[in-house]
Amino acid sequence: MTQTTQQRFMDLLKEQSSYGEAIGLMAWDMRTKAPKKGIDGRSEVLGVLSQKVHEIQTSQEMRGYIDELKGNVADPIVQRSLEEAEETYEKTAKIPTREYREYVTLQSKAESMWAEAKEKNDFESFRPYLEKLVEYNRKFADYWGYDEHRYDALLHNYEPGVTVKVLDEVFPKVRKALTHLLQQTQEAATQPDPSVLEGHFPKDKQAQFSEEILKRMGYDFDAGRLDETVHPFAIGLNTNDVRVTTKYDEKDFRTAVFGTIHEGGHALYEQNIDPKLAFTPLADGTSMGIHESQSLFWENFVARSEGFWKNHYELFKKFAPESFQDLPLEKFYPAVNEVKPSLIRIEADELTYCLHIMVRYELEKALIGGEIEVKDLPELWNQKMEDYLGVRPQNDGEGVLQDIHWSGGDFGYFPSYALGYMYAAQLNTAMRKEIDVDQFIEMGDFKQIKSWLTENVHQYGKMKKPLQILNDITGEGLNPDYLVSYLSGKYKKIYNFS
Ligand code: ZN
């Protein structure tokens, strides 16, 4: 019996992931190449296809396969696919269809209202939408259920296994260490001079350099491509078609160079998932946090390291304009690692980045928990920015309205960024016990680093849960000490304090 049921189950998953691939390709096209007039019609087509996926996920057919196959499956891939399908089914089925539809409509409306509000620094015009989004998320969390904190139900969607209890233990520890380090860098006698990085850097030259680095990282251009966009992203359509986009700023090469390497780290993950997982829900990164650990590993631990620039500075100069030709590496390296508390998360340096995340986490947690309301947000945001980073936004555009996430109803997502960074530091330490990472970086030879990541992380896709990946590699759970000691070692050297 089960052989044919199993086959039909896997066929249904294939149909689902085929719609998923079509949606992904259209979304990529909309964000890169599509003509302006085509956007509205395309959005409708995307809506129709998304509805189709939703129907498959919650169909009687799917429910039937889950009931029949549960406990009767030997193949581990089918087994894990079954678990994923069941979780999705349960999660979706718990939300009344009418509420789900209303929520989807609200999401798209809220996103455009947010963009307008941000442009005009006008929180009030966005407030009613955000209030509704929060209301729905509180309700959904209650439908899904949780043990201790309502926010846990939302966290679970992005980082299964991580809870408020874990974050409330880890984040304050990290915050204390980072604010202390931040103070030390600010008071240090040695200060990097970022003005040396100024100067016009033609887009095509930035693109050539970025492409060369992507190739060296092991990104397969026969199974991907690099395009330009306003908001950079990586998207895996299937393991043989994983695309990267980047943004060029001719006044600041760092945006494109570090941005491309970051997205390249995401892309390497998806290009190297075991092909056996194709057409299942497992052919994807296992969580937002683990995905981010891959991008941040390449961006920070590799590309912002001294060894990387020792090797690649000559290559960089080949593409760089005249103004860089006499700039010694001893000035360049500290400049690309300057620490400076700022208002905008996506422009934050390695040291202050997690503090931005903590501001958002604490507000989200309190909002979803019902301890604060949306109307309180602008003031609380500004206050927390001042407490954590020592800077205060002058308007809501550079404050509470800066990120797109809440306008799409994405609550519970932000912590993944900080978790990814901590995971990356843990992986970095584990990798160094097995291979000479510094030497390979300095040689510009990334083959073994990439193989290590593929062997320990990439290949599994969703076969392993995030904390299982971490545990199998490091023998422990989430531990922020590695990130703190990495950052303190790095900045002591650059800023010359003890
Ligand atoms: Zn990322």
mmCIF file of C-alpha atoms in Angstrom, residues 204-419:
data_model
loop_
_atom_site.group_PDB
_atom_site.id
_atom_site.type_symbol
_atom_site.label_atom_id
_atom_site.label_comp_id
_atom_site.label_asym_id
_atom_site.label_seq_id
_atom_site.Cartn_x
_atom_site.Cartn_y
_atom_site.Cartn_z
ATOM 1 C CA ASP A 204 31.157 48.213 -13.931
ATOM 2 C CA LYS A 205 34.497 47.964 -12.126
ATOM 3 C CA GLN A 206 32.753 47.169 -8.831
ATOM 4 C CA ALA A 207 30.763 44.518 -10.646
ATOM 5 C CA GLN A 208 33.894 42.942 -12.139
ATOM 6 C CA PHE A 209 35.630 42.783 -8.776
ATOM 7 C CA SER A 210 32.541 41.397 -7.032
ATOM 8 C CA GLU A 211 32.115 38.741 -9.707
ATOM 9 C CA GLU A 212 35.730 37.677 -9.375
ATOM 10 C CA ILE A 213 35.307 37.247 -5.599
ATOM 11 C CA LEU A 214 32.075 35.279 -6.056
ATOM 12 C CA LYS A 215 33.922 32.902 -8.395
ATOM 13 C CA ARG A 216 36.736 32.448 -5.901
ATOM 14 C CA MET A 217 34.213 31.689 -3.142
ATOM 15 C CA GLY A 218 33.011 28.823 -5.297
ATOM 16 C CA TYR A 219 29.743 30.375 -6.459
ATOM 17 C CA ASP A 220 28.802 28.518 -9.650
ATOM 18 C CA PHE A 221 27.901 30.999 -12.390
ATOM 19 C CA ASP A 222 26.615 28.123 -14.530
ATOM 20 C CA ALA A 223 24.000 27.629 -11.821
ATOM 21 C CA GLY A 224 23.335 31.284 -11.061
ATOM 22 C CA ARG A 225 23.712 34.887 -12.100
ATOM 23 C CA LEU A 226 24.389 38.342 -10.670
ATOM 24 C CA ASP A 227 22.013 41.239 -11.344
ATOM 25 C CA GLU A 228 21.385 44.738 -10.071
ATOM 26 C CA THR A 229 18.470 45.671 -7.835
ATOM 27 C CA VAL A 230 17.351 48.261 -5.268
ATOM 28 C CA HIS A 231 17.185 45.809 -2.356
ATOM 29 C CA PRO A 232 19.835 43.063 -2.708
ATOM 30 C CA PHE A 233 18.791 39.455 -2.197
ATOM 31 C CA ALA A 234 19.657 35.874 -3.107
ATOM 32 C CA ILE A 235 17.006 33.498 -4.361
ATOM 33 C CA GLY A 236 17.212 29.752 -4.849
ATOM 34 C CA LEU A 237 14.808 28.526 -7.541
ATOM 35 C CA ASN A 238 16.400 25.095 -7.441
ATOM 36 C CA THR A 239 19.945 23.994 -6.573
ATOM 37 C CA ASN A 240 21.017 24.608 -10.176
ATOM 38 C CA ASP A 241 19.529 28.073 -10.389
ATOM 39 C CA VAL A 242 20.433 30.252 -7.433
ATOM 40 C CA ARG A 243 20.546 33.959 -8.244
ATOM 41 C CA VAL A 244 22.243 36.867 -6.525
ATOM 42 C CA THR A 245 21.422 40.548 -6.807
ATOM 43 C CA THR A 246 23.367 43.546 -5.602
ATOM 44 C CA LYS A 247 23.177 47.317 -5.417
ATOM 45 C CA TYR A 248 25.899 49.684 -6.628
ATOM 46 C CA ASP A 249 26.818 52.984 -5.059
ATOM 47 C CA GLU A 250 29.500 54.721 -7.093
ATOM 48 C CA LYS A 251 30.416 56.855 -4.090
ATOM 49 C CA ASP A 252 30.870 53.886 -1.771
ATOM 50 C CA PHE A 253 32.133 50.560 -3.110
ATOM 51 C CA ARG A 254 31.461 48.834 0.235
ATOM 52 C CA THR A 255 27.730 48.555 -0.447
ATOM 53 C CA ALA A 256 28.221 46.348 -3.509
ATOM 54 C CA VAL A 257 31.383 44.483 -2.542
ATOM 55 C CA PHE A 258 30.315 43.369 0.941
ATOM 56 C CA GLY A 259 26.675 43.105 -0.146
ATOM 57 C CA THR A 260 27.534 40.757 -3.019
ATOM 58 C CA ILE A 261 29.708 38.594 -0.793
ATOM 59 C CA HIS A 262 26.900 38.482 1.792
ATOM 60 C CA GLU A 263 24.316 37.347 -0.758
ATOM 61 C CA GLY A 264 26.941 35.005 -2.218
ATOM 62 C CA GLY A 265 27.120 33.282 1.171
ATOM 63 C CA HIS A 266 23.341 32.739 1.073
ATOM 64 C CA ALA A 267 23.640 31.465 -2.498
ATOM 65 C CA LEU A 268 26.418 28.962 -1.746
ATOM 66 C CA TYR A 269 24.109 27.412 0.831
ATOM 67 C CA GLU A 270 21.324 26.850 -1.684
ATOM 68 C CA GLN A 271 23.604 25.741 -4.528
ATOM 69 C CA ASN A 272 25.043 23.002 -2.377
ATOM 70 C CA ILE A 273 21.945 21.395 -0.927
ATOM 71 C CA ASP A 274 21.885 17.668 -1.659
ATOM 72 C CA PRO A 275 20.211 17.214 -5.101
ATOM 73 C CA LYS A 276 18.323 14.246 -3.637
ATOM 74 C CA LEU A 277 16.129 16.769 -1.803
ATOM 75 C CA ALA A 278 14.953 18.396 -5.047
ATOM 76 C CA PHE A 279 11.179 18.937 -5.374
ATOM 77 C CA THR A 280 10.613 18.460 -1.638
ATOM 78 C CA PRO A 281 10.077 21.154 1.024
ATOM 79 C CA LEU A 282 13.529 20.188 2.326
ATOM 80 C CA ALA A 283 15.458 21.768 -0.563
ATOM 81 C CA ASP A 284 15.782 25.015 1.326
ATOM 82 C CA GLY A 285 17.811 26.562 4.138
ATOM 83 C CA THR A 286 16.833 25.076 7.483
ATOM 84 C CA SER A 287 16.095 28.414 9.173
ATOM 85 C CA MET A 288 16.555 32.143 8.737
ATOM 86 C CA GLY A 289 19.270 32.109 11.402
ATOM 87 C CA ILE A 290 21.327 29.340 9.808
ATOM 88 C CA HIS A 291 20.916 31.031 6.421
ATOM 89 C CA GLU A 292 22.191 34.267 7.897
ATOM 90 C CA SER A 293 25.115 32.436 9.502
ATOM 91 C CA GLN A 294 26.272 31.531 6.002
ATOM 92 C CA SER A 295 26.075 35.043 4.586
ATOM 93 C CA LEU A 296 27.641 36.628 7.658
ATOM 94 C CA PHE A 297 30.419 34.081 7.777
ATOM 95 C CA TRP A 298 31.560 35.100 4.304
ATOM 96 C CA GLU A 299 30.873 38.790 4.690
ATOM 97 C CA ASN A 300 32.467 39.336 8.094
ATOM 98 C CA PHE A 301 34.660 36.423 9.117
ATOM 99 C CA VAL A 302 36.179 36.106 5.634
ATOM 100 C CA ALA A 303 35.801 39.335 3.663
ATOM 101 C CA ARG A 304 36.316 41.820 6.471
ATOM 102 C CA SER A 305 39.382 40.010 7.763
ATOM 103 C CA GLU A 306 42.932 41.255 7.461
ATOM 104 C CA GLY A 307 44.089 38.104 5.684
ATOM 105 C CA PHE A 308 41.441 38.493 2.998
ATOM 106 C CA TRP A 309 42.641 41.967 2.114
ATOM 107 C CA LYS A 310 46.301 40.971 2.282
ATOM 108 C CA ASN A 311 45.535 38.657 -0.592
ATOM 109 C CA HIS A 312 42.875 40.598 -2.467
ATOM 110 C CA TYR A 313 44.053 44.154 -2.143
ATOM 111 C CA GLU A 314 46.140 43.996 -5.327
ATOM 112 C CA LEU A 315 43.189 42.569 -7.232
ATOM 113 C CA PHE A 316 40.955 45.270 -5.743
ATOM 114 C CA LYS A 317 43.356 47.965 -6.907
ATOM 115 C CA LYS A 318 43.232 46.575 -10.429
ATOM 116 C CA PHE A 319 39.585 47.631 -10.580
ATOM 117 C CA ALA A 320 39.745 50.583 -8.177
ATOM 118 C CA PRO A 321 40.052 54.199 -9.346
ATOM 119 C CA GLU A 322 43.179 56.329 -9.192
ATOM 120 C CA SER A 323 42.517 57.576 -5.643
ATOM 121 C CA PHE A 324 43.099 54.092 -4.215
ATOM 122 C CA GLN A 325 46.376 53.386 -5.967
ATOM 123 C CA ASP A 326 48.604 54.955 -3.306
ATOM 124 C CA LEU A 327 46.467 54.008 -0.342
ATOM 125 C CA PRO A 328 48.380 51.541 1.842
ATOM 126 C CA LEU A 329 46.609 48.432 3.129
ATOM 127 C CA GLU A 330 47.410 49.564 6.698
ATOM 128 C CA LYS A 331 44.936 52.423 6.224
ATOM 129 C CA PHE A 332 42.458 50.590 4.022
ATOM 130 C CA TYR A 333 41.835 47.641 6.345
ATOM 131 C CA PRO A 334 40.919 49.653 9.493
ATOM 132 C CA ALA A 335 38.794 51.975 7.356
ATOM 133 C CA VAL A 336 36.562 49.143 6.066
ATOM 134 C CA ASN A 337 36.167 48.033 9.689
ATOM 135 C CA GLU A 338 35.275 51.360 11.231
ATOM 136 C CA VAL A 339 32.878 51.167 14.177
ATOM 137 C CA LYS A 340 30.313 53.937 14.368
ATOM 138 C CA PRO A 341 26.937 53.892 16.110
ATOM 139 C CA SER A 342 24.360 54.841 13.517
ATOM 140 C CA LEU A 343 20.606 55.050 13.130
ATOM 141 C CA ILE A 344 20.166 52.630 10.248
ATOM 142 C CA ARG A 345 20.399 48.880 10.803
ATOM 143 C CA ILE A 346 21.420 47.881 7.290
ATOM 144 C CA GLU A 347 24.333 50.314 7.381
ATOM 145 C CA ALA A 348 25.567 49.169 10.797
ATOM 146 C CA ASP A 349 29.087 47.862 11.375
ATOM 147 C CA GLU A 350 29.927 44.426 12.755
ATOM 148 C CA LEU A 351 30.057 45.579 16.355
ATOM 149 C CA THR A 352 26.851 47.602 16.644
ATOM 150 C CA TYR A 353 24.678 45.432 14.385
ATOM 151 C CA CYS A 354 23.323 43.193 17.138
ATOM 152 C CA LEU A 355 22.306 46.224 19.209
ATOM 153 C CA HIS A 356 19.959 47.287 16.400
ATOM 154 C CA ILE A 357 18.412 43.835 16.481
ATOM 155 C CA MET A 358 17.904 43.950 20.246
ATOM 156 C CA VAL A 359 15.971 47.211 20.004
ATOM 157 C CA ARG A 360 13.556 45.567 17.559
ATOM 158 C CA TYR A 361 13.323 42.311 19.491
ATOM 159 C CA GLU A 362 12.340 43.979 22.731
ATOM 160 C CA LEU A 363 9.695 46.122 21.087
ATOM 161 C CA GLU A 364 8.248 43.168 19.131
ATOM 162 C CA LYS A 365 8.147 40.969 22.181
ATOM 163 C CA ALA A 366 6.305 43.605 24.215
ATOM 164 C CA LEU A 367 3.921 44.397 21.328
ATOM 165 C CA ILE A 368 2.941 40.790 20.704
ATOM 166 C CA GLY A 369 2.771 40.146 24.445
ATOM 167 C CA GLY A 370 0.344 43.086 24.771
ATOM 168 C CA GLU A 371 2.552 45.051 27.167
ATOM 169 C CA ILE A 372 2.800 48.004 24.802
ATOM 170 C CA GLU A 373 0.670 49.283 21.930
ATOM 171 C CA VAL A 374 1.534 50.475 18.435
ATOM 172 C CA LYS A 375 0.989 54.134 19.351
ATOM 173 C CA ASP A 376 3.829 53.872 21.887
ATOM 174 C CA LEU A 377 6.339 52.656 19.306
ATOM 175 C CA PRO A 378 7.991 55.832 17.940
ATOM 176 C CA GLU A 379 8.892 57.172 21.357
ATOM 177 C CA LEU A 380 10.020 53.789 22.716
ATOM 178 C CA TRP A 381 12.105 53.192 19.608
ATOM 179 C CA ASN A 382 13.907 56.499 19.941
ATOM 180 C CA GLN A 383 14.486 55.942 23.626
ATOM 181 C CA LYS A 384 15.958 52.481 23.115
ATOM 182 C CA MET A 385 18.207 53.680 20.307
ATOM 183 C CA GLU A 386 19.558 56.277 22.665
ATOM 184 C CA ASP A 387 20.009 53.765 25.504
ATOM 185 C CA TYR A 388 21.664 51.080 23.371
ATOM 186 C CA LEU A 389 23.544 53.015 20.699
ATOM 187 C CA GLY A 390 23.717 56.551 22.028
ATOM 188 C CA VAL A 391 22.025 58.011 18.936
ATOM 189 C CA ARG A 392 18.503 59.391 18.640
ATOM 190 C CA PRO A 393 16.505 59.512 15.390
ATOM 191 C CA GLN A 394 15.273 62.960 14.373
ATOM 192 C CA ASN A 395 12.293 61.581 12.482
ATOM 193 C CA ASP A 396 10.363 58.316 12.125
ATOM 194 C CA GLY A 397 11.774 57.600 8.652
ATOM 195 C CA GLU A 398 15.201 57.069 10.181
ATOM 196 C CA GLY A 399 13.577 55.590 13.285
ATOM 197 C CA VAL A 400 10.672 53.229 13.697
ATOM 198 C CA LEU A 401 9.709 53.255 9.997
ATOM 199 C CA GLN A 402 13.107 52.271 8.590
ATOM 200 C CA ASP A 403 12.597 48.519 8.084
ATOM 201 C CA ILE A 404 10.111 46.868 5.747
ATOM 202 C CA HIS A 405 9.553 43.767 7.948
ATOM 203 C CA TRP A 406 6.642 44.881 10.119
ATOM 204 C CA SER A 407 4.704 46.185 7.119
ATOM 205 C CA GLY A 408 4.650 42.617 5.775
ATOM 206 C CA GLY A 409 3.541 41.321 9.174
ATOM 207 C CA ASP A 410 6.918 39.680 9.763
ATOM 208 C CA PHE A 411 7.111 39.589 13.551
ATOM 209 C CA GLY A 412 9.642 37.171 15.017
ATOM 210 C CA TYR A 413 12.052 37.517 12.100
ATOM 211 C CA PHE A 414 14.530 40.104 13.441
ATOM 212 C CA PRO A 415 16.161 37.893 16.086
ATOM 213 C CA SER A 416 17.362 35.583 13.264
ATOM 214 C CA TYR A 417 19.875 38.212 12.198
ATOM 215 C CA ALA A 418 21.589 38.262 15.585
ATOM 216 C CA LEU A 419 21.266 34.493 15.971
#
